[in-house]
Amino acid sequence: MQSLSNFFKSLIKACPYSLVGKKCVDVVKGKPSTHKKSKNKALLFKAGIKTGRNISLVGVFCPFLWYAILSGASKDFIILNLIHSGIIVVIGLIVLGINYLALYSYTKS
C-alpha cells in the first residue's frame, strides 16, 4: 500500500499544473528563488527558449484534453479543452519566439 501511495505522490509532483501551483504559492508567500542569476545573456535566452518549448508541450499533452478525448466526452467539452490547450501552446510559442529573436539579435551584435 505504501508503494502505491508513493507512486501517486510522484505523479502529482510531476504534474505541470501542480508545479505551477507550487511556484505561485511560493511567489505569494515571498520565498526567494533558488535559481542563480546568470550573467551570460545567451544562456538566459537559451533557457527562455527551453521554457517556451516546455510550456507548449504542456499544452499539447494536457491531461484534461486527453482525458476528455479518450473518455468520450461531448463534442463541446472537447472543443473547450482544445481551445484551452491551443492557447497554452500559443503562449509557449510566443515565449519561445521572443527568446529566439533576442538570442539571434544578441549573437549578431
PDB file of N, CA, C and O in Angstrom, residues 10-65:
ATOM      1  N   SER A  10       4.389  10.765  -6.480  1.00  0.00           N
ATOM      2  CA  SER A  10       5.358  11.131  -7.519  1.00  0.00           C
ATOM      3  C   SER A  10       4.652  11.625  -8.778  1.00  0.00           C
ATOM      4  O   SER A  10       5.150  12.520  -9.461  1.00  0.00           O
ATOM      5  N   LEU A  11       3.484  11.043  -9.093  1.00  0.00           N
ATOM      6  CA  LEU A  11       2.704  11.530 -10.237  1.00  0.00           C
ATOM      7  C   LEU A  11       2.222  12.956 -10.008  1.00  0.00           C
ATOM      8  O   LEU A  11       2.278  13.795 -10.921  1.00  0.00           O
ATOM      9  N   ILE A  12       1.765  13.237  -8.813  1.00  0.00           N
ATOM     10  CA  ILE A  12       1.279  14.577  -8.503  1.00  0.00           C
ATOM     11  C   ILE A  12       2.428  15.583  -8.545  1.00  0.00           C
ATOM     12  O   ILE A  12       2.279  16.690  -9.054  1.00  0.00           O
ATOM     13  N   LYS A  13       3.587  15.196  -8.054  1.00  0.00           N
ATOM     14  CA  LYS A  13       4.741  16.094  -8.079  1.00  0.00           C
ATOM     15  C   LYS A  13       5.227  16.354  -9.500  1.00  0.00           C
ATOM     16  O   LYS A  13       5.790  17.403  -9.778  1.00  0.00           O
ATOM     17  N   ALA A  14       5.019  15.420 -10.413  1.00  0.00           N
ATOM     18  CA  ALA A  14       5.472  15.574 -11.792  1.00  0.00           C
ATOM     19  C   ALA A  14       4.460  16.320 -12.657  1.00  0.00           C
ATOM     20  O   ALA A  14       4.800  16.758 -13.750  1.00  0.00           O
ATOM     21  N   CYS A  15       3.253  16.498 -12.185  1.00  0.00           N
ATOM     22  CA  CYS A  15       2.210  17.166 -12.957  1.00  0.00           C
ATOM     23  C   CYS A  15       2.579  18.637 -13.153  1.00  0.00           C
ATOM     24  O   CYS A  15       2.906  19.335 -12.188  1.00  0.00           O
ATOM     25  N   PRO A  16       2.542  19.117 -14.391  1.00  0.00           N
ATOM     26  CA  PRO A  16       2.915  20.512 -14.627  1.00  0.00           C
ATOM     27  C   PRO A  16       2.004  21.508 -13.911  1.00  0.00           C
ATOM     28  O   PRO A  16       2.446  22.569 -13.504  1.00  0.00           O
ATOM     29  N   TYR A  17       0.744  21.161 -13.730  1.00  0.00           N
ATOM     30  CA  TYR A  17      -0.170  22.070 -13.052  1.00  0.00           C
ATOM     31  C   TYR A  17       0.160  22.179 -11.561  1.00  0.00           C
ATOM     32  O   TYR A  17       0.054  23.251 -10.981  1.00  0.00           O
ATOM     33  N   SER A  18       0.575  21.075 -10.944  1.00  0.00           N
ATOM     34  CA  SER A  18       0.952  21.162  -9.536  1.00  0.00           C
ATOM     35  C   SER A  18       2.272  21.923  -9.377  1.00  0.00           C
ATOM     36  O   SER A  18       2.458  22.635  -8.386  1.00  0.00           O
ATOM     37  N   LEU A  19       3.192  21.810 -10.352  1.00  0.00           N
ATOM     38  CA  LEU A  19       4.434  22.577 -10.296  1.00  0.00           C
ATOM     39  C   LEU A  19       4.165  24.070 -10.413  1.00  0.00           C
ATOM     40  O   LEU A  19       4.748  24.879  -9.681  1.00  0.00           O
ATOM     41  N   VAL A  20       3.265  24.447 -11.313  1.00  0.00           N
ATOM     42  CA  VAL A  20       2.912  25.859 -11.468  1.00  0.00           C
ATOM     43  C   VAL A  20       2.222  26.363 -10.206  1.00  0.00           C
ATOM     44  O   VAL A  20       2.492  27.472  -9.742  1.00  0.00           O
ATOM     45  N   GLY A  21       1.343  25.561  -9.651  1.00  0.00           N
ATOM     46  CA  GLY A  21       0.664  25.953  -8.416  1.00  0.00           C
ATOM     47  C   GLY A  21       1.636  26.159  -7.271  1.00  0.00           C
ATOM     48  O   GLY A  21       1.512  27.124  -6.502  1.00  0.00           O
ATOM     49  N   LYS A  22       2.631  25.289  -7.165  1.00  0.00           N
ATOM     50  CA  LYS A  22       3.632  25.425  -6.106  1.00  0.00           C
ATOM     51  C   LYS A  22       4.446  26.696  -6.303  1.00  0.00           C
ATOM     52  O   LYS A  22       4.743  27.407  -5.342  1.00  0.00           O
ATOM     53  N   LYS A  23       4.805  27.004  -7.557  1.00  0.00           N
ATOM     54  CA  LYS A  23       5.546  28.240  -7.837  1.00  0.00           C
ATOM     55  C   LYS A  23       4.713  29.460  -7.459  1.00  0.00           C
ATOM     56  O   LYS A  23       5.236  30.423  -6.895  1.00  0.00           O
ATOM     57  N   CYS A  24       3.426  29.430  -7.779  1.00  0.00           N
ATOM     58  CA  CYS A  24       2.545  30.557  -7.444  1.00  0.00           C
ATOM     59  C   CYS A  24       2.441  30.738  -5.938  1.00  0.00           C
ATOM     60  O   CYS A  24       2.479  31.868  -5.437  1.00  0.00           O
ATOM     61  N   VAL A  25       2.322  29.649  -5.203  1.00  0.00           N
ATOM     62  CA  VAL A  25       2.247  29.727  -3.746  1.00  0.00           C
ATOM     63  C   VAL A  25       3.550  30.283  -3.192  1.00  0.00           C
ATOM     64  O   VAL A  25       3.541  31.120  -2.276  1.00  0.00           O
ATOM     65  N   ASP A  26       4.687  29.875  -3.745  1.00  0.00           N
ATOM     66  CA  ASP A  26       5.975  30.386  -3.291  1.00  0.00           C
ATOM     67  C   ASP A  26       6.106  31.882  -3.544  1.00  0.00           C
ATOM     68  O   ASP A  26       6.641  32.624  -2.709  1.00  0.00           O
ATOM     69  N   VAL A  27       5.617  32.349  -4.691  1.00  0.00           N
ATOM     70  CA  VAL A  27       5.673  33.782  -5.002  1.00  0.00           C
ATOM     71  C   VAL A  27       4.793  34.569  -4.049  1.00  0.00           C
ATOM     72  O   VAL A  27       5.185  35.624  -3.547  1.00  0.00           O
ATOM     73  N   VAL A  28       3.596  34.056  -3.776  1.00  0.00           N
ATOM     74  CA  VAL A  28       2.676  34.747  -2.875  1.00  0.00           C
ATOM     75  C   VAL A  28       3.248  34.800  -1.458  1.00  0.00           C
ATOM     76  O   VAL A  28       3.156  35.815  -0.773  1.00  0.00           O
ATOM     77  N   LYS A  29       3.885  33.707  -1.029  1.00  0.00           N
ATOM     78  CA  LYS A  29       4.477  33.681   0.310  1.00  0.00           C
ATOM     79  C   LYS A  29       5.753  34.498   0.382  1.00  0.00           C
ATOM     80  O   LYS A  29       6.235  34.804   1.469  1.00  0.00           O
ATOM     81  N   GLY A  30       6.329  34.829  -0.752  1.00  0.00           N
ATOM     82  CA  GLY A  30       7.544  35.641  -0.774  1.00  0.00           C
ATOM     83  C   GLY A  30       8.824  34.849  -0.591  1.00  0.00           C
ATOM     84  O   GLY A  30       9.832  35.405  -0.159  1.00  0.00           O
ATOM     85  N   LYS A  31       8.798  33.580  -0.909  1.00  0.00           N
ATOM     86  CA  LYS A  31      10.012  32.775  -0.791  1.00  0.00           C
ATOM     87  C   LYS A  31      11.001  33.185  -1.876  1.00  0.00           C
ATOM     88  O   LYS A  31      10.619  33.422  -3.019  1.00  0.00           O
ATOM     89  N   PRO A  32      12.281  33.279  -1.525  1.00  0.00           N
ATOM     90  CA  PRO A  32      13.273  33.662  -2.536  1.00  0.00           C
ATOM     91  C   PRO A  32      13.481  32.547  -3.553  1.00  0.00           C
ATOM     92  O   PRO A  32      13.321  31.365  -3.250  1.00  0.00           O
ATOM     93  N   SER A  33      13.831  32.952  -4.766  1.00  0.00           N
ATOM     94  CA  SER A  33      14.066  31.989  -5.840  1.00  0.00           C
ATOM     95  C   SER A  33      15.365  31.242  -5.583  1.00  0.00           C
ATOM     96  O   SER A  33      16.354  31.825  -5.130  1.00  0.00           O
ATOM     97  N   THR A  34      15.373  29.963  -5.892  1.00  0.00           N
ATOM     98  CA  THR A  34      16.572  29.160  -5.681  1.00  0.00           C
ATOM     99  C   THR A  34      17.486  29.157  -6.901  1.00  0.00           C
ATOM    100  O   THR A  34      18.584  28.653  -6.841  1.00  0.00           O
ATOM    101  N   HIS A  35      17.010  29.747  -8.016  1.00  0.00           N
ATOM    102  CA  HIS A  35      17.822  29.782  -9.224  1.00  0.00           C
ATOM    103  C   HIS A  35      18.851  30.894  -9.123  1.00  0.00           C
ATOM    104  O   HIS A  35      18.557  31.994  -8.669  1.00  0.00           O
ATOM    105  N   LYS A  36      20.068  30.602  -9.556  1.00  0.00           N
ATOM    106  CA  LYS A  36      21.100  31.616  -9.575  1.00  0.00           C
ATOM    107  C   LYS A  36      20.966  32.439 -10.845  1.00  0.00           C
ATOM    108  O   LYS A  36      20.677  31.916 -11.913  1.00  0.00           O
ATOM    109  N   LYS A  37      21.195  33.727 -10.720  1.00  0.00           N
ATOM    110  CA  LYS A  37      21.125  34.614 -11.868  1.00  0.00           C
ATOM    111  C   LYS A  37      22.402  34.450 -12.692  1.00  0.00           C
ATOM    112  O   LYS A  37      23.503  34.530 -12.182  1.00  0.00           O
ATOM    113  N   SER A  38      22.224  34.234 -13.985  1.00  0.00           N
ATOM    114  CA  SER A  38      23.364  34.088 -14.879  1.00  0.00           C
ATOM    115  C   SER A  38      23.686  35.436 -15.496  1.00  0.00           C
ATOM    116  O   SER A  38      22.798  36.203 -15.850  1.00  0.00           O
ATOM    117  N   LYS A  39      24.965  35.710 -15.630  1.00  0.00           N
ATOM    118  CA  LYS A  39      25.368  36.974 -16.235  1.00  0.00           C
ATOM    119  C   LYS A  39      25.496  36.839 -17.741  1.00  0.00           C
ATOM    120  O   LYS A  39      25.594  37.836 -18.436  1.00  0.00           O
ATOM    121  N   ASN A  40      25.482  35.634 -18.260  1.00  0.00           N
ATOM    122  CA  ASN A  40      25.605  35.424 -19.689  1.00  0.00           C
ATOM    123  C   ASN A  40      24.213  35.481 -20.314  1.00  0.00           C
ATOM    124  O   ASN A  40      23.369  34.629 -20.067  1.00  0.00           O
ATOM    125  N   LYS A  41      23.992  36.499 -21.143  1.00  0.00           N
ATOM    126  CA  LYS A  41      22.670  36.686 -21.731  1.00  0.00           C
ATOM    127  C   LYS A  41      22.310  35.559 -22.685  1.00  0.00           C
ATOM    128  O   LYS A  41      21.151  35.191 -22.796  1.00  0.00           O
ATOM    129  N   ALA A  42      23.282  35.004 -23.388  1.00  0.00           N
ATOM    130  CA  ALA A  42      22.995  33.914 -24.319  1.00  0.00           C
ATOM    131  C   ALA A  42      22.406  32.722 -23.577  1.00  0.00           C
ATOM    132  O   ALA A  42      21.459  32.090 -24.058  1.00  0.00           O
ATOM    133  N   LEU A  43      22.941  32.418 -22.406  1.00  0.00           N
ATOM    134  CA  LEU A  43      22.399  31.304 -21.615  1.00  0.00           C
ATOM    135  C   LEU A  43      20.985  31.605 -21.124  1.00  0.00           C
ATOM    136  O   LEU A  43      20.138  30.709 -21.074  1.00  0.00           O
ATOM    137  N   LEU A  44      20.727  32.865 -20.776  1.00  0.00           N
ATOM    138  CA  LEU A  44      19.379  33.238 -20.348  1.00  0.00           C
ATOM    139  C   LEU A  44      18.379  33.088 -21.485  1.00  0.00           C
ATOM    140  O   LEU A  44      17.266  32.606 -21.292  1.00  0.00           O
ATOM    141  N   PHE A  45      18.774  33.494 -22.703  1.00  0.00           N
ATOM    142  CA  PHE A  45      17.877  33.364 -23.843  1.00  0.00           C
ATOM    143  C   PHE A  45      17.642  31.897 -24.193  1.00  0.00           C
ATOM    144  O   PHE A  45      16.533  31.503 -24.544  1.00  0.00           O
ATOM    145  N   LYS A  46      18.689  31.066 -24.089  1.00  0.00           N
ATOM    146  CA  LYS A  46      18.521  29.632 -24.358  1.00  0.00           C
ATOM    147  C   LYS A  46      17.592  29.000 -23.326  1.00  0.00           C
ATOM    148  O   LYS A  46      16.772  28.138 -23.664  1.00  0.00           O
ATOM    149  N   ALA A  47      17.711  29.424 -22.082  1.00  0.00           N
ATOM    150  CA  ALA A  47      16.806  28.916 -21.043  1.00  0.00           C
ATOM    151  C   ALA A  47      15.369  29.355 -21.328  1.00  0.00           C
ATOM    152  O   ALA A  47      14.424  28.598 -21.101  1.00  0.00           O
ATOM    153  N   GLY A  48      15.198  30.576 -21.847  1.00  0.00           N
ATOM    154  CA  GLY A  48      13.866  31.051 -22.210  1.00  0.00           C
ATOM    155  C   GLY A  48      13.267  30.261 -23.357  1.00  0.00           C
ATOM    156  O   GLY A  48      12.067  30.011 -23.395  1.00  0.00           O
ATOM    157  N   ILE A  49      14.128  29.859 -24.315  1.00  0.00           N
ATOM    158  CA  ILE A  49      13.665  29.024 -25.422  1.00  0.00           C
ATOM    159  C   ILE A  49      13.175  27.678 -24.898  1.00  0.00           C
ATOM    160  O   ILE A  49      12.119  27.191 -25.296  1.00  0.00           O
ATOM    161  N   LYS A  50      13.924  27.101 -23.970  1.00  0.00           N
ATOM    162  CA  LYS A  50      13.508  25.820 -23.385  1.00  0.00           C
ATOM    163  C   LYS A  50      12.220  25.970 -22.593  1.00  0.00           C
ATOM    164  O   LYS A  50      11.357  25.086 -22.621  1.00  0.00           O
ATOM    165  N   THR A  51      12.073  27.090 -21.898  1.00  0.00           N
ATOM    166  CA  THR A  51      10.850  27.334 -21.143  1.00  0.00           C
ATOM    167  C   THR A  51       9.645  27.420 -22.076  1.00  0.00           C
ATOM    168  O   THR A  51       8.590  26.840 -21.801  1.00  0.00           O
ATOM    169  N   GLY A  52       9.796  28.142 -23.181  1.00  0.00           N
ATOM    170  CA  GLY A  52       8.713  28.227 -24.162  1.00  0.00           C
ATOM    171  C   GLY A  52       8.356  26.877 -24.746  1.00  0.00           C
ATOM    172  O   GLY A  52       7.179  26.556 -24.930  1.00  0.00           O
ATOM    173  N   ARG A  53       9.381  26.079 -25.027  1.00  0.00           N
ATOM    174  CA  ARG A  53       9.135  24.730 -25.539  1.00  0.00           C
ATOM    175  C   ARG A  53       8.360  23.904 -24.518  1.00  0.00           C
ATOM    176  O   ARG A  53       7.392  23.215 -24.871  1.00  0.00           O
ATOM    177  N   ASN A  54       8.751  23.998 -23.258  1.00  0.00           N
ATOM    178  CA  ASN A  54       8.079  23.216 -22.216  1.00  0.00           C
ATOM    179  C   ASN A  54       6.639  23.664 -22.006  1.00  0.00           C
ATOM    180  O   ASN A  54       5.751  22.839 -21.775  1.00  0.00           O
ATOM    181  N   ILE A  55       6.385  24.973 -22.095  1.00  0.00           N
ATOM    182  CA  ILE A  55       5.015  25.467 -21.971  1.00  0.00           C
ATOM    183  C   ILE A  55       4.160  24.917 -23.111  1.00  0.00           C
ATOM    184  O   ILE A  55       3.021  24.484 -22.903  1.00  0.00           O
ATOM    185  N   SER A  56       4.714  24.909 -24.314  1.00  0.00           N
ATOM    186  CA  SER A  56       3.972  24.363 -25.461  1.00  0.00           C
ATOM    187  C   SER A  56       3.684  22.885 -25.279  1.00  0.00           C
ATOM    188  O   SER A  56       2.598  22.410 -25.618  1.00  0.00           O
ATOM    189  N   LEU A  57       4.647  22.150 -24.749  1.00  0.00           N
ATOM    190  CA  LEU A  57       4.440  20.718 -24.539  1.00  0.00           C
ATOM    191  C   LEU A  57       3.362  20.452 -23.490  1.00  0.00           C
ATOM    192  O   LEU A  57       2.614  19.476 -23.605  1.00  0.00           O
ATOM    193  N   VAL A  58       3.272  21.316 -22.497  1.00  0.00           N
ATOM    194  CA  VAL A  58       2.199  21.172 -21.507  1.00  0.00           C
ATOM    195  C   VAL A  58       0.850  21.329 -22.198  1.00  0.00           C
ATOM    196  O   VAL A  58      -0.098  20.595 -21.910  1.00  0.00           O
ATOM    197  N   GLY A  59       0.757  22.268 -23.140  1.00  0.00           N
ATOM    198  CA  GLY A  59      -0.498  22.449 -23.868  1.00  0.00           C
ATOM    199  C   GLY A  59      -0.847  21.259 -24.735  1.00  0.00           C
ATOM    200  O   GLY A  59      -2.001  20.854 -24.834  1.00  0.00           O
ATOM    201  N   VAL A  60       0.172  20.679 -25.387  1.00  0.00           N
ATOM    202  CA  VAL A  60      -0.067  19.528 -26.266  1.00  0.00           C
ATOM    203  C   VAL A  60      -0.461  18.296 -25.461  1.00  0.00           C
ATOM    204  O   VAL A  60      -1.363  17.556 -25.843  1.00  0.00           O
ATOM    205  N   PHE A  61       0.219  18.069 -24.356  1.00  0.00           N
ATOM    206  CA  PHE A  61      -0.033  16.869 -23.559  1.00  0.00           C
ATOM    207  C   PHE A  61      -0.886  17.157 -22.328  1.00  0.00           C
ATOM    208  O   PHE A  61      -0.751  16.503 -21.298  1.00  0.00           O
ATOM    209  N   CYS A  62      -1.780  18.123 -22.451  1.00  0.00           N
ATOM    210  CA  CYS A  62      -2.665  18.489 -21.347  1.00  0.00           C
ATOM    211  C   CYS A  62      -3.499  17.279 -20.926  1.00  0.00           C
ATOM    212  O   CYS A  62      -4.226  16.693 -21.742  1.00  0.00           O
ATOM    213  N   PRO A  63      -3.416  16.905 -19.656  1.00  0.00           N
ATOM    214  CA  PRO A  63      -4.165  15.717 -19.225  1.00  0.00           C
ATOM    215  C   PRO A  63      -5.674  15.895 -19.316  1.00  0.00           C
ATOM    216  O   PRO A  63      -6.393  14.929 -19.565  1.00  0.00           O
ATOM    217  N   PHE A  64      -6.162  17.116 -19.138  1.00  0.00           N
ATOM    218  CA  PHE A  64      -7.595  17.351 -19.231  1.00  0.00           C
ATOM    219  C   PHE A  64      -8.090  17.125 -20.652  1.00  0.00           C
ATOM    220  O   PHE A  64      -9.151  16.537 -20.873  1.00  0.00           O
ATOM    221  N   LEU A  65      -7.312  17.579 -21.635  1.00  0.00           N
ATOM    222  CA  LEU A  65      -7.687  17.382 -23.036  1.00  0.00           C
ATOM    223  C   LEU A  65      -7.714  15.906 -23.386  1.00  0.00           C
ATOM    224  O   LEU A  65      -8.693  15.407 -23.949  1.00  0.00           O
TER     225      LEU A  65
END
